[in-house]
PDB file of C-alpha atoms in Angstrom:
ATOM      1  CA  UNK F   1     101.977 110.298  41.079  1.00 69.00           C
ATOM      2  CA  UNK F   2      99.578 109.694  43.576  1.00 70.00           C
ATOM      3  CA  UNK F   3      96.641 110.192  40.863  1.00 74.00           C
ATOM      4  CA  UNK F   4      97.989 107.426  38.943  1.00 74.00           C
ATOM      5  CA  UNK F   5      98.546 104.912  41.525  1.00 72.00           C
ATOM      6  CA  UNK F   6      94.656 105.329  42.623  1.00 76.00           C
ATOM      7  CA  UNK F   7      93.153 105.361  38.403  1.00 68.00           C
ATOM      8  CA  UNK F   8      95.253 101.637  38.322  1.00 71.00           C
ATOM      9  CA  UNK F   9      94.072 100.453  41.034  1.00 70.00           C
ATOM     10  CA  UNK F  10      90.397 101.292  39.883  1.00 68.00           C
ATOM     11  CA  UNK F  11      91.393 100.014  36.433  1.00 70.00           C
ATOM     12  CA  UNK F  12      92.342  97.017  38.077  1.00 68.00           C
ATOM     13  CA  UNK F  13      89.385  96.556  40.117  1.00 70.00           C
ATOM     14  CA  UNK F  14      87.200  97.375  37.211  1.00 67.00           C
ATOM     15  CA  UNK F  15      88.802  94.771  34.916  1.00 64.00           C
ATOM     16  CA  UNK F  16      88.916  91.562  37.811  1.00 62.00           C
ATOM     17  CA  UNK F  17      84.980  92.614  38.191  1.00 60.00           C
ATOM     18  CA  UNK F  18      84.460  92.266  34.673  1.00 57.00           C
ATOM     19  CA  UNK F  19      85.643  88.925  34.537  1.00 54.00           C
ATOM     20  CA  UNK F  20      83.934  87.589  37.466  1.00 53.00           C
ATOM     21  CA  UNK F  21      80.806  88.894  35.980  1.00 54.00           C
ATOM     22  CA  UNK F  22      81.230  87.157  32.489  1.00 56.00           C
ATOM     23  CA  UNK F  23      81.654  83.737  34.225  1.00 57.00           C
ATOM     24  CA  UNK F  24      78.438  81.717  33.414  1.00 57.00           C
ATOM     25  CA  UNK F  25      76.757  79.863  36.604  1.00 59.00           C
ATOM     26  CA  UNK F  26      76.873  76.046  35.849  1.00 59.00           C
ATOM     27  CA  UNK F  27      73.235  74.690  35.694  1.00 58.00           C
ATOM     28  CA  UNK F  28      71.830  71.592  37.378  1.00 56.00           C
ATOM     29  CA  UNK F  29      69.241  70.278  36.503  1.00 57.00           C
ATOM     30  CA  UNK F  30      68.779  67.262  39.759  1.00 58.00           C
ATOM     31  CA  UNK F  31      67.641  69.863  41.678  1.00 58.00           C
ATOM     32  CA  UNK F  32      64.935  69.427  44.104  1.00 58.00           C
ATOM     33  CA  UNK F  33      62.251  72.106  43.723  1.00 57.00           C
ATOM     34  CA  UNK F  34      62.034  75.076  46.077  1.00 56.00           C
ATOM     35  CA  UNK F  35      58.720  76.093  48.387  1.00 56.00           C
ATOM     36  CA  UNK F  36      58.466  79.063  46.076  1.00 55.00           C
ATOM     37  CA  UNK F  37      57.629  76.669  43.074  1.00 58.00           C
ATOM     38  CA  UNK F  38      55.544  74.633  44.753  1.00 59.00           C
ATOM     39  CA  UNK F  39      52.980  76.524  47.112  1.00 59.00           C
ATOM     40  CA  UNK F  40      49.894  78.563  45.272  1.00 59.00           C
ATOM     41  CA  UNK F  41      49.674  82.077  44.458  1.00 65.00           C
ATOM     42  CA  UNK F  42      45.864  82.417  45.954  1.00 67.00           C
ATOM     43  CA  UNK F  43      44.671  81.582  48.839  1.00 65.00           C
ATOM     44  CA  UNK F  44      40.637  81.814  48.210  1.00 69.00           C
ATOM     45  CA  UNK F  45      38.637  80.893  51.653  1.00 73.00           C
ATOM     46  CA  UNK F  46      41.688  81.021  53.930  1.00 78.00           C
ATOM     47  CA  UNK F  47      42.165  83.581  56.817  1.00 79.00           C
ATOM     48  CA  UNK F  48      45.056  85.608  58.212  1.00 80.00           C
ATOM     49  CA  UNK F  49      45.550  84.357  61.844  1.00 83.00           C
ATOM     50  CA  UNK F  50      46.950  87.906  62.125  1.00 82.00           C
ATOM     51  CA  UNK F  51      43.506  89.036  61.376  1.00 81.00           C
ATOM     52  CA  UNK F  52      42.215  87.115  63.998  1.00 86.00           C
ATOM     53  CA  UNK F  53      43.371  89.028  66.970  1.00 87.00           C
ATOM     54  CA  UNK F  54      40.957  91.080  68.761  1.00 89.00           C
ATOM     55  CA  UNK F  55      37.985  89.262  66.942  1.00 90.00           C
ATOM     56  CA  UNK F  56      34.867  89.902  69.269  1.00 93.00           C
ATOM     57  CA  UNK F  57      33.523  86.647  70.151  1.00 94.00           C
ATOM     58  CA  UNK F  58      29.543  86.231  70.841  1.00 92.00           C
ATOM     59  CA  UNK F  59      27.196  83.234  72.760  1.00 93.00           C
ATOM     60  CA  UNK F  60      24.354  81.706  70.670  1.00 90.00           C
ATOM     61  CA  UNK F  61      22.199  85.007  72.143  1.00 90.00           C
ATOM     62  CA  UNK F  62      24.451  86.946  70.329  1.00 90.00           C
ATOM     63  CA  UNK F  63      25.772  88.565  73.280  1.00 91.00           C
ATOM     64  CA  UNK F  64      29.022  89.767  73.393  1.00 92.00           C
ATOM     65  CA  UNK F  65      31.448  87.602  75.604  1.00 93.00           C
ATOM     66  CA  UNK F  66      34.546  88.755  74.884  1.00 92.00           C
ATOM     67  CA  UNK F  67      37.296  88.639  71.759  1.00 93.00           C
ATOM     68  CA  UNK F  68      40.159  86.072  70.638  1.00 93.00           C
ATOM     69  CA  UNK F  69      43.463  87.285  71.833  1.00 93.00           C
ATOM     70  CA  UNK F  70      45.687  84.497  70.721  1.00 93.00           C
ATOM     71  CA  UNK F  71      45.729  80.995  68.944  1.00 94.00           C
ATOM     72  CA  UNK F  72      47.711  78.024  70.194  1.00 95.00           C
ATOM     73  CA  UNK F  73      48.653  75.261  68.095  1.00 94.00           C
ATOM     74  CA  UNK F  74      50.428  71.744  67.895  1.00 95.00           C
ATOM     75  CA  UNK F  75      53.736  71.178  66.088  1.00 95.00           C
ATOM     76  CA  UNK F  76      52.216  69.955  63.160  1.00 95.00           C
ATOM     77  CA  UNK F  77      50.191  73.607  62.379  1.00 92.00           C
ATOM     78  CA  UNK F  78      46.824  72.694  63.451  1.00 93.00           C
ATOM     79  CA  UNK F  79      45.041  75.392  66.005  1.00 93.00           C
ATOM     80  CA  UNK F  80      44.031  73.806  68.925  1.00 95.00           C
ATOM     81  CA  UNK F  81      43.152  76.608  71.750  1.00 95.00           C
ATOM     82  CA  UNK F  82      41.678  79.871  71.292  1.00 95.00           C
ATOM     83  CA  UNK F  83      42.515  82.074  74.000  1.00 95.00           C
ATOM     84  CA  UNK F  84      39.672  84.947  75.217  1.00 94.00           C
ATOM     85  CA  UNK F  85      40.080  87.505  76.911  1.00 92.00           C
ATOM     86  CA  UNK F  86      36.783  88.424  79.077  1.00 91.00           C
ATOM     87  CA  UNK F  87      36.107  91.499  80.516  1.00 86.00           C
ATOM     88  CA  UNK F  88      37.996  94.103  81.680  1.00 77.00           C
ATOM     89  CA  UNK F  89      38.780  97.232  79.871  1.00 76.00           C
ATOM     90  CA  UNK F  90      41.805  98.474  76.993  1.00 72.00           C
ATOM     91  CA  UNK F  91      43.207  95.064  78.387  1.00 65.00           C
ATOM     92  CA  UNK F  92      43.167  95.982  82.191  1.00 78.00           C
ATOM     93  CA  UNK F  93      41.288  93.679  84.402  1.00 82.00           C
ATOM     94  CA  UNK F  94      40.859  91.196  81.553  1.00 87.00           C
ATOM     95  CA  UNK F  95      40.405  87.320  82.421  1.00 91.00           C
ATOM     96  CA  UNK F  96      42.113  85.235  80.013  1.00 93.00           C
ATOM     97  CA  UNK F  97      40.490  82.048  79.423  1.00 95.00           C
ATOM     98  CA  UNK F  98      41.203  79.313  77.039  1.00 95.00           C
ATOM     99  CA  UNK F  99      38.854  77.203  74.987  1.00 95.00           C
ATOM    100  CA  UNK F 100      39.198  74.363  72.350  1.00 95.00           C
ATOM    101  CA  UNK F 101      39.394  76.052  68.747  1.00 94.00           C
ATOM    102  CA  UNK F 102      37.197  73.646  67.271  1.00 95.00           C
ATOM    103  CA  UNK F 103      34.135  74.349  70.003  1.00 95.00           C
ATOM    104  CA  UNK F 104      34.111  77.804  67.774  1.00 93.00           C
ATOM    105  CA  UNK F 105      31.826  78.807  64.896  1.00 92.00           C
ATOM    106  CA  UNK F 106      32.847  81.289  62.926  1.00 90.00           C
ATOM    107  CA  UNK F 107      30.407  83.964  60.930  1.00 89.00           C
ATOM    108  CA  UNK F 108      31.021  86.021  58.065  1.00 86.00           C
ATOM    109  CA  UNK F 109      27.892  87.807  58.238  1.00 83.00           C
ATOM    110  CA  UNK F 110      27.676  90.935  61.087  1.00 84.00           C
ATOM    111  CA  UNK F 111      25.921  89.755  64.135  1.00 78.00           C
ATOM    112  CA  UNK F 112      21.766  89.647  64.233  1.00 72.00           C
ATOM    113  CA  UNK F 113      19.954  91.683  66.290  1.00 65.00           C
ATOM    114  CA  UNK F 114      17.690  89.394  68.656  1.00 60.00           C
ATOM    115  CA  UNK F 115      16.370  92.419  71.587  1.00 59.00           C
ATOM    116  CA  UNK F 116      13.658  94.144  71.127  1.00 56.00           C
ATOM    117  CA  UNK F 117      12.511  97.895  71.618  1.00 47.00           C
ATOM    118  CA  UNK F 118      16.297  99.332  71.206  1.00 48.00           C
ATOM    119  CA  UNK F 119      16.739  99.144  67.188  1.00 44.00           C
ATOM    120  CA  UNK F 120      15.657 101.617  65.333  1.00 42.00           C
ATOM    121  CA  UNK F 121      12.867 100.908  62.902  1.00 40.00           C
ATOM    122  CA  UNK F 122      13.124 100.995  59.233  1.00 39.00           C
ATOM    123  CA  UNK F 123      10.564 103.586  58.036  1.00 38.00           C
ATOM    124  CA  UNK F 124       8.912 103.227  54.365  1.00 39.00           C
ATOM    125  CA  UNK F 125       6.908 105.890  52.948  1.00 40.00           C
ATOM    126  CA  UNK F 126       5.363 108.487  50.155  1.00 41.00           C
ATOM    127  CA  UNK F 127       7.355 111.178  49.179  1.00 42.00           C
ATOM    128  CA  UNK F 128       4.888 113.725  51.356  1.00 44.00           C
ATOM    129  CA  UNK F 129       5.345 111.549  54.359  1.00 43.00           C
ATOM    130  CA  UNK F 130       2.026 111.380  55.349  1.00 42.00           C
ATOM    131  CA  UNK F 131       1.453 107.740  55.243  1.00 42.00           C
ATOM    132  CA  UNK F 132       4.270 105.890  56.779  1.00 42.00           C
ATOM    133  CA  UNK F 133       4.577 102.820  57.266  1.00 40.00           C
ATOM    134  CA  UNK F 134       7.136 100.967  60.244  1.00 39.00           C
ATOM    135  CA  UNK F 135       9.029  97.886  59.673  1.00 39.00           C
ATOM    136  CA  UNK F 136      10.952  96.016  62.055  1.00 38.00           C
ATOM    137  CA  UNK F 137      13.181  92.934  61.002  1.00 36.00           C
ATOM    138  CA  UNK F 138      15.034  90.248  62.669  1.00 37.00           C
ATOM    139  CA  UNK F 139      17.194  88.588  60.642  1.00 39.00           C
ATOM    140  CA  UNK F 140      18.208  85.242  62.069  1.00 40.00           C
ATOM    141  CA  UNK F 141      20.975  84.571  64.191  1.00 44.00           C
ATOM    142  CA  UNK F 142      24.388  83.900  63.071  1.00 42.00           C
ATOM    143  CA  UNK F 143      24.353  82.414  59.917  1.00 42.00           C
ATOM    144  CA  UNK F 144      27.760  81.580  57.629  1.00 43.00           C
ATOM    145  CA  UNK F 145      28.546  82.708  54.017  1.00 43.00           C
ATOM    146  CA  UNK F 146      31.175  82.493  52.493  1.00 43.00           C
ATOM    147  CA  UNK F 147      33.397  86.174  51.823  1.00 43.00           C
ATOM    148  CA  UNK F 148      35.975  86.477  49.457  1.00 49.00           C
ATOM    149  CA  UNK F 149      36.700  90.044  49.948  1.00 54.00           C
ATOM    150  CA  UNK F 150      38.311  89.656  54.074  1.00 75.00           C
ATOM    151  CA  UNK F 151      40.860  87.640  55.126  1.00 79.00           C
ATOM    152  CA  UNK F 152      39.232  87.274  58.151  1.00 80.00           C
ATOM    153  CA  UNK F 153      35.850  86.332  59.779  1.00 84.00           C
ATOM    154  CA  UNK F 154      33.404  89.107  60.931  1.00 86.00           C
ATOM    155  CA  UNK F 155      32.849  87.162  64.052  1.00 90.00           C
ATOM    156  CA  UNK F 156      33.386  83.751  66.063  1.00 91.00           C
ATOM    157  CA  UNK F 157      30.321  82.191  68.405  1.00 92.00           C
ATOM    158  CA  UNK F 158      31.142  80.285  71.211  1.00 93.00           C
ATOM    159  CA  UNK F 159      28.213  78.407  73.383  1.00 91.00           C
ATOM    160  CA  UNK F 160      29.100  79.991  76.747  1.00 91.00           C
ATOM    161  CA  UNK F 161      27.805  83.185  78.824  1.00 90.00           C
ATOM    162  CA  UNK F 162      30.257  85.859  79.753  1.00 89.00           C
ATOM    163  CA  UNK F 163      30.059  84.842  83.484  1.00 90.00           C
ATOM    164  CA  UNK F 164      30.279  81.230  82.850  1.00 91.00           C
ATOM    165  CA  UNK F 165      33.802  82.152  80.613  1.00 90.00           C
ATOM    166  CA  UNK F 166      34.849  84.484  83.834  1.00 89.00           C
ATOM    167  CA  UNK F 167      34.419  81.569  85.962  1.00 92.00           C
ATOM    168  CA  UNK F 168      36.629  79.589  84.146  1.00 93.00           C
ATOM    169  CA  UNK F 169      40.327  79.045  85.554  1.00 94.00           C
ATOM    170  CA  UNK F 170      42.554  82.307  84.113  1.00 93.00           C
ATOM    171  CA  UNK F 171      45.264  81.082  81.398  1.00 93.00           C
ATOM    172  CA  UNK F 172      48.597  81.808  81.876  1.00 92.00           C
ATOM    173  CA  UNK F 173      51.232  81.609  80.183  1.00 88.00           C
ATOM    174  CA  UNK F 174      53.985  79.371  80.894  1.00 86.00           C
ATOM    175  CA  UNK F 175      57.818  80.652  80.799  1.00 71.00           C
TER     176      UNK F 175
END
């Protein structure tokens, strides 16, 4: 008895399912379109802001001042402070500083090297190896290209030295 009262109530179940599922949606056709419709599928030259964490950040000597920890912008979208974290190390000690985004330039190309006697020289030669000739290159400072294959930068430049960025007044953040 009990066997029966469960297979019509499943019968049941199955047959008000059925007819919700044949019931056509009504169509409208005033509708406004959705975001999905109307934003691109590609998103050639743009960056990932996620990306952009913990991108070192260099001085026009390409020396290494610190890296980008966080990016602050307005209501309307637009970035407006890079903050930097300078010195310290694994994030200990670190002096957080902030800067106006749009005093950075950002590079696609690994930094230059400028110093002398520390690279290694490119070596060109015969097959024997007895006549060698040394090489050593500087390519300019940072120059941009553009990349297509990263989402991000390889670098940002900012016109300060690391002690002149330590002596700036820490950034907090407010709660």
């Amino acid at each position: 008895m009990l066997t029966k009262s469960i297979a019509a109530g499943l019968a049941g179940t199955a047959l008000l399912a059925t007819v919700a599922f044949a019931q056509s949606p009504t169509a409208t056709t005033d509708k406004a379109p959705t975001a999905a419709t109307t934003t691109t599928t590609t998103a050639s030259g743009q960056w990932r802001t996620s990306k952009m964490d913990g991108l070192k950040v260099y001085n026009e000597a390409n020396e290494n001042i610190g890296t980008i920890n966080d990016l602050l912008m307005d209501k309307s979208g637009d970035i407006k402070i890079a903050v930097i974290g300078v010195g310290g190390f694994l994030g200990l000690g670190e002096h957080l500083v902030a800067v106006p985004y749009e005093k950075l330039k950002f590079v696609n190309e690994a930094v230059a090297y400028t110093g002398t006697g520390a690279k290694p020289a490119t070596t060109t030669g015969a097959a024997t190896g007895t006549e060698k000739t040394t090489t050593t290159t500087t390519a300019p400072a940072a120059t941009t290209t553009s990349s297509t294959s990263k989402w991000y930068p390889d670098h940002a430049v900012f016109n300060a030295s690391k002690d002149e960025l330590k002596n700036m007044p820490e950034f907090k953040y407010s709660e």
